[in-house]
């Protein structure tokens, strides 16, 4: 992949959405919720004011409406600012 985020941005590969409920019911595509966790794939260099605290390979939690969805090489990614990340798991 040739994507290098700029500034304090992070490229995240979201975890797959749940296919079944705990009771075994299959969830249709229209009712699936967006995953709120994923794996960091690329990290920008940061800025003079913002030090990058996440690194490639970190599992992170982010807000429901965080980031912008992008499609690269047949996969869906999110690109977001580091401040949109809530926690490192």
mmCIF file of C-alpha atoms in Angstrom:
data_model
loop_
_atom_site.group_PDB
_atom_site.id
_atom_site.type_symbol
_atom_site.label_atom_id
_atom_site.label_comp_id
_atom_site.label_asym_id
_atom_site.label_seq_id
_atom_site.Cartn_x
_atom_site.Cartn_y
_atom_site.Cartn_z
ATOM 1 C CA UNK A 1 0.000 0.000 0.000
ATOM 2 C CA UNK A 2 1.306 3.430 -0.930
ATOM 3 C CA UNK A 3 -0.778 5.575 1.412
ATOM 4 C CA UNK A 4 1.157 7.780 3.830
ATOM 5 C CA UNK A 5 -1.077 9.938 6.062
ATOM 6 C CA UNK A 6 -0.054 13.562 6.496
ATOM 7 C CA UNK A 7 0.228 15.577 9.689
ATOM 8 C CA UNK A 8 -1.524 13.933 12.673
ATOM 9 C CA UNK A 9 -3.701 11.572 10.635
ATOM 10 C CA UNK A 10 -3.961 7.798 11.046
ATOM 11 C CA UNK A 11 -5.094 5.097 8.590
ATOM 12 C CA UNK A 12 -7.178 2.389 10.306
ATOM 13 C CA UNK A 13 -8.442 -0.976 9.019
ATOM 14 C CA UNK A 14 -11.803 -1.446 10.809
ATOM 15 C CA UNK A 15 -12.563 -4.821 12.383
ATOM 16 C CA UNK A 16 -15.237 -6.779 10.490
ATOM 17 C CA UNK A 17 -18.850 -6.211 11.557
ATOM 18 C CA UNK A 18 -20.551 -8.922 13.612
ATOM 19 C CA UNK A 19 -22.344 -11.504 11.438
ATOM 20 C CA UNK A 20 -24.373 -13.155 14.243
ATOM 21 C CA UNK A 21 -25.869 -12.145 17.574
ATOM 22 C CA UNK A 22 -24.931 -13.893 20.815
ATOM 23 C CA UNK A 23 -28.107 -15.966 20.423
ATOM 24 C CA UNK A 24 -27.079 -17.173 16.963
ATOM 25 C CA UNK A 25 -29.334 -14.963 14.815
ATOM 26 C CA UNK A 26 -27.796 -13.808 11.540
ATOM 27 C CA UNK A 27 -27.682 -10.007 11.226
ATOM 28 C CA UNK A 28 -28.625 -8.663 7.757
ATOM 29 C CA UNK A 29 -26.285 -6.138 6.113
ATOM 30 C CA UNK A 30 -28.785 -3.311 6.570
ATOM 31 C CA UNK A 31 -28.884 -3.799 10.366
ATOM 32 C CA UNK A 32 -25.142 -4.214 10.995
ATOM 33 C CA UNK A 33 -23.514 -1.513 13.091
ATOM 34 C CA UNK A 34 -20.229 0.046 12.093
ATOM 35 C CA UNK A 35 -17.346 -1.450 14.052
ATOM 36 C CA UNK A 36 -15.811 0.950 16.561
ATOM 37 C CA UNK A 37 -12.415 -0.749 16.709
ATOM 38 C CA UNK A 38 -9.662 -1.454 14.228
ATOM 39 C CA UNK A 39 -5.971 -1.865 13.541
ATOM 40 C CA UNK A 40 -3.638 1.042 12.709
ATOM 41 C CA UNK A 41 -2.105 0.497 9.256
ATOM 42 C CA UNK A 42 -0.236 3.790 8.731
ATOM 43 C CA UNK A 43 0.585 6.864 10.831
ATOM 44 C CA UNK A 44 1.514 10.406 9.831
ATOM 45 C CA UNK A 45 4.600 12.160 11.216
ATOM 46 C CA UNK A 46 2.665 14.421 13.594
ATOM 47 C CA UNK A 47 3.146 18.166 13.950
ATOM 48 C CA UNK A 48 5.302 20.413 16.104
ATOM 49 C CA UNK A 49 2.409 20.673 18.602
ATOM 50 C CA UNK A 50 1.043 17.100 18.335
ATOM 51 C CA UNK A 51 3.201 14.073 19.144
ATOM 52 C CA UNK A 52 1.942 10.843 17.592
ATOM 53 C CA UNK A 53 1.040 8.377 20.332
ATOM 54 C CA UNK A 54 -0.282 5.549 18.158
ATOM 55 C CA UNK A 55 1.927 3.374 15.991
ATOM 56 C CA UNK A 56 1.419 0.864 13.194
ATOM 57 C CA UNK A 57 -0.080 -2.362 14.526
ATOM 58 C CA UNK A 58 -1.952 -0.822 17.483
ATOM 59 C CA UNK A 59 -5.549 -1.933 18.059
ATOM 60 C CA UNK A 60 -7.627 1.195 18.698
ATOM 61 C CA UNK A 61 -11.145 2.283 19.646
ATOM 62 C CA UNK A 62 -12.631 5.289 17.869
ATOM 63 C CA UNK A 63 -15.880 7.258 17.860
ATOM 64 C CA UNK A 64 -18.943 6.164 15.904
ATOM 65 C CA UNK A 65 -18.687 8.983 13.350
ATOM 66 C CA UNK A 66 -14.893 9.331 13.335
ATOM 67 C CA UNK A 67 -12.895 9.482 10.168
ATOM 68 C CA UNK A 68 -13.505 9.363 6.451
ATOM 69 C CA UNK A 69 -14.087 6.069 4.661
ATOM 70 C CA UNK A 70 -11.723 5.348 1.760
ATOM 71 C CA UNK A 71 -11.412 2.332 -0.532
ATOM 72 C CA UNK A 72 -7.872 1.108 -1.366
ATOM 73 C CA UNK A 73 -6.918 -2.143 -3.136
ATOM 74 C CA UNK A 74 -10.354 -3.689 -2.574
ATOM 75 C CA UNK A 75 -10.473 -2.937 1.171
ATOM 76 C CA UNK A 76 -12.296 -0.252 3.143
ATOM 77 C CA UNK A 77 -10.216 1.908 5.491
ATOM 78 C CA UNK A 78 -10.836 4.917 7.719
ATOM 79 C CA UNK A 79 -8.521 7.906 7.784
ATOM 80 C CA UNK A 80 -8.882 10.086 10.871
ATOM 81 C CA UNK A 81 -7.065 12.549 13.067
ATOM 82 C CA UNK A 82 -5.307 11.095 16.097
ATOM 83 C CA UNK A 83 -7.655 13.063 18.393
ATOM 84 C CA UNK A 84 -10.601 10.968 17.066
ATOM 85 C CA UNK A 85 -9.031 7.840 18.582
ATOM 86 C CA UNK A 86 -10.430 7.177 22.036
ATOM 87 C CA UNK A 87 -8.092 4.441 23.301
ATOM 88 C CA UNK A 88 -5.407 1.920 22.417
ATOM 89 C CA UNK A 89 -6.500 -1.618 23.313
#
